CSV table of C-alpha atoms in Angstrom, one decimal:
chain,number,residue,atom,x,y,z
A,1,UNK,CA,0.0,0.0,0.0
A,2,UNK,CA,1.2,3.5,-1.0
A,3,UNK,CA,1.7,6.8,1.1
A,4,UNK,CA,-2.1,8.0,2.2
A,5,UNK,CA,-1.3,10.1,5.0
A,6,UNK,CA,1.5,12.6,5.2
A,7,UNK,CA,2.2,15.4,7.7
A,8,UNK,CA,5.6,17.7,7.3
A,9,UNK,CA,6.3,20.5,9.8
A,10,UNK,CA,9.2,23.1,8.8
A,11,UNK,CA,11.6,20.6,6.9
A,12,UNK,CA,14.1,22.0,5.0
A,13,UNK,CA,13.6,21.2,0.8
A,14,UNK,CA,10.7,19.1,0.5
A,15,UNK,CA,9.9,17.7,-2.7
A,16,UNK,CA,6.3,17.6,-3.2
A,17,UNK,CA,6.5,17.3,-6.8
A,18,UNK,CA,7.7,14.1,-6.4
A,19,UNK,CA,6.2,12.8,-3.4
A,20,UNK,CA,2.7,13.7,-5.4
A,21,UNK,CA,3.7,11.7,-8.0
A,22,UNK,CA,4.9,8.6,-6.1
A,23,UNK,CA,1.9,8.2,-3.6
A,24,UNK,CA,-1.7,8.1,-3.3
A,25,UNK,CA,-2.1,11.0,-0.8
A,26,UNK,CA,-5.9,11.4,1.2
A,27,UNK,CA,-4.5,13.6,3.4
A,28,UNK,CA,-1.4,16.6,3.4
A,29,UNK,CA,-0.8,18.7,6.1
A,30,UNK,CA,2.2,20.9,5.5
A,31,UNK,CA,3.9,23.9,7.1
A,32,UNK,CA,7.3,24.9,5.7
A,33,UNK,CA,8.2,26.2,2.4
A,34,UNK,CA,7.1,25.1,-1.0
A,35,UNK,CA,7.5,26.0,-5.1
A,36,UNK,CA,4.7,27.0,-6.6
A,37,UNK,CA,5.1,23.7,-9.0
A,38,UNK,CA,4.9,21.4,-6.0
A,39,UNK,CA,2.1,22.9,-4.8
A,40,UNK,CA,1.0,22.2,-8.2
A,41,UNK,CA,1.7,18.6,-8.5
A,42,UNK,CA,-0.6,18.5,-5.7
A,43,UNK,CA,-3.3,18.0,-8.4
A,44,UNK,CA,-1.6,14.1,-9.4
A,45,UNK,CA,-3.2,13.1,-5.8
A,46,UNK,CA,-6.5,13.1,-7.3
A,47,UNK,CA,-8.0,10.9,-4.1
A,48,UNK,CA,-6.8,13.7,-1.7
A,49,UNK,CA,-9.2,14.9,1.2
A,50,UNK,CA,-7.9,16.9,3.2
A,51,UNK,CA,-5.2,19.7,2.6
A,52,UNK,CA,-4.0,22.0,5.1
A,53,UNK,CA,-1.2,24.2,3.7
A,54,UNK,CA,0.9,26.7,5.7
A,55,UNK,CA,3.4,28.2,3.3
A,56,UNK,CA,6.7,30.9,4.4
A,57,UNK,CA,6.2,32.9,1.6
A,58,UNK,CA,2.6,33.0,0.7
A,59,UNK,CA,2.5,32.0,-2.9
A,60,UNK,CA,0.7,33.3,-6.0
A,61,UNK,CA,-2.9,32.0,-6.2
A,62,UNK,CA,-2.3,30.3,-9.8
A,63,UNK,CA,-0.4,27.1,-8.4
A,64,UNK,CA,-4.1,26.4,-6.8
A,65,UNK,CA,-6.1,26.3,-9.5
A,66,UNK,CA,-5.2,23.3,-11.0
A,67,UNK,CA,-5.1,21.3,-7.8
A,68,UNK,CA,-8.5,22.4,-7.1
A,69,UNK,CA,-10.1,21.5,-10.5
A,70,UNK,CA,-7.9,17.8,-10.6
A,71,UNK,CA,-8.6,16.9,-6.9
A,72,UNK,CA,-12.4,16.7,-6.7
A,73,UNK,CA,-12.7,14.3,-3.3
A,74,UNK,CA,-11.5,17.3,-1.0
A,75,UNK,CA,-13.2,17.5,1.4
A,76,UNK,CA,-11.3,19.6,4.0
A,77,UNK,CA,-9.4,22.6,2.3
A,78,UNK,CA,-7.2,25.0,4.6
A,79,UNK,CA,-5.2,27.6,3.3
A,80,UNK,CA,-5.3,30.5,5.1
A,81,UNK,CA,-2.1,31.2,5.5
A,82,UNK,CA,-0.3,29.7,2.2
A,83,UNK,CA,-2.1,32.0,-0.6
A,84,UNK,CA,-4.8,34.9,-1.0
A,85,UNK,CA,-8.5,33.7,-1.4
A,86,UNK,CA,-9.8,35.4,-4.7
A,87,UNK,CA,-13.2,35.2,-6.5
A,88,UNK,CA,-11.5,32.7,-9.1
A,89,UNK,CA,-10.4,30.4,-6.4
A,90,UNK,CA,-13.6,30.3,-4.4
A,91,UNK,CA,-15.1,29.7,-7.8
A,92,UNK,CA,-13.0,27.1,-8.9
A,93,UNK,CA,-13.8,25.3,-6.0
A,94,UNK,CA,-17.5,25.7,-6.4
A,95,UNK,CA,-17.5,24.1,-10.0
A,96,UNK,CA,-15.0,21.0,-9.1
A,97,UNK,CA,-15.4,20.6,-5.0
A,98,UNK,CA,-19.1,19.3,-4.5
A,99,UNK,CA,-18.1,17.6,-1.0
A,100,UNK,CA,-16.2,20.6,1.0
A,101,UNK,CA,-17.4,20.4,4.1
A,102,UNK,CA,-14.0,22.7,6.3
A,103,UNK,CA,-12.9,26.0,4.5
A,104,UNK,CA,-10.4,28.4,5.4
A,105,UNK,CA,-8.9,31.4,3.7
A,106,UNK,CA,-7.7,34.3,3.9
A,107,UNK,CA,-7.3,37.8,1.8
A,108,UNK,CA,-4.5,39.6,2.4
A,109,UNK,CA,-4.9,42.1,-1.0
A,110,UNK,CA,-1.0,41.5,-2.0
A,111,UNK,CA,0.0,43.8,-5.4
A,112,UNK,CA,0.0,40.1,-7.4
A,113,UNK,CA,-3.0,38.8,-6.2
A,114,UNK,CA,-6.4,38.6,-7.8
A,115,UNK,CA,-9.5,40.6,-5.6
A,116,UNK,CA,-12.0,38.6,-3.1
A,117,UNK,CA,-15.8,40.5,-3.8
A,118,UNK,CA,-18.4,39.9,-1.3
A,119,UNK,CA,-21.0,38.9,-3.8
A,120,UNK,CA,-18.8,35.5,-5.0
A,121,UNK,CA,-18.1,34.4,-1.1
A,122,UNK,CA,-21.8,35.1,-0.1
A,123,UNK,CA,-22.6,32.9,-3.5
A,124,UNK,CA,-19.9,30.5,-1.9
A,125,UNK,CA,-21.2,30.4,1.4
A,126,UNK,CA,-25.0,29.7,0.3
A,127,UNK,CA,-23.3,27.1,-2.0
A,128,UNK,CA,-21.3,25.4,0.5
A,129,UNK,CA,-24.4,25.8,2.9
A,130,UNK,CA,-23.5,23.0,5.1
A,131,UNK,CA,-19.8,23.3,5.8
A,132,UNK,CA,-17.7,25.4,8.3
A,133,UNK,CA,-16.5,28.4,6.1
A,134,UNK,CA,-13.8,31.1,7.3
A,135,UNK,CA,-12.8,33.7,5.1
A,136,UNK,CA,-10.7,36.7,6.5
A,137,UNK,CA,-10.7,39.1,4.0
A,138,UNK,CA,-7.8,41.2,5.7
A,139,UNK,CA,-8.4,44.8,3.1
A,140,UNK,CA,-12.0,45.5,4.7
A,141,UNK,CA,-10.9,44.6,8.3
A,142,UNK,CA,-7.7,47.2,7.3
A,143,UNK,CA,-11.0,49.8,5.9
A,144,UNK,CA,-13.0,49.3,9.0
């Protein structure tokens, strides 16, 4: 039986690429620091579940995308503090994520990042009806 349960706190040069690729991964929980393309080769563990991602640097939203269109089992998505919720993430995860039951997020508003509307997380929300959602969109609490 392969890899299905992996947790990795602050070690030096982990390759996720290839750890991805060489297990059947349900469930990642990470903290250190990661390339945007091993995030990205997150979406070969197409049976994953739950991810909880803590990233030194944030990275760029766009290594997301593709993990959240390829692995459509999640279940438990946290990544508050490895990227910046946008509109095209939480809708990304609306189209391909029909069991999320756990999200977190957070918006920080970083010059490279895409925006977070209230209209598209109130439509995520009602979407997600049922699950525990957390969104800290850190620009409005900075407004307030």
């Amino acid at each position: 039986p392969s890899l299905q349960r992996l947790a990795i706190i602050d070690v030096p040069r982990v390759p996720l690429a290839d750890l991805a690729k060489a297990c059947n991964l349900r469930c990642l929980m990470f903290r250190g620091t990661a390339e945007e393309t091993g995030i990205e080769a997150l979406s070969h563990c197409e049976n994953l579940e739950i991810l909880r991602l803590t990233l030194l640097p944030r990275l760029t939203q766009d290594c997301f995308m593709r993990v959240f269109k390829q692995c459509r089992k999640l279940r438990v998505v946290d990544i508050f503090s490895a990227t910046d919720v946008s509109d095209q993430i939480l809708g990304c995860i609306m189209l391909n994520i029909p069991n999320l039951q756990v999200f977190r997020g957070s918006h920080a508003g970083g010059s490279f990042q895409q925006g977070l509307s209230d209209l598209v997380l109130q439509a995520f929300r009602r979407h997600f009806r049922k699950a525990k959602v957390f969104v800290r969109n850190r620009v409005v609490d900075s407004t307030l």
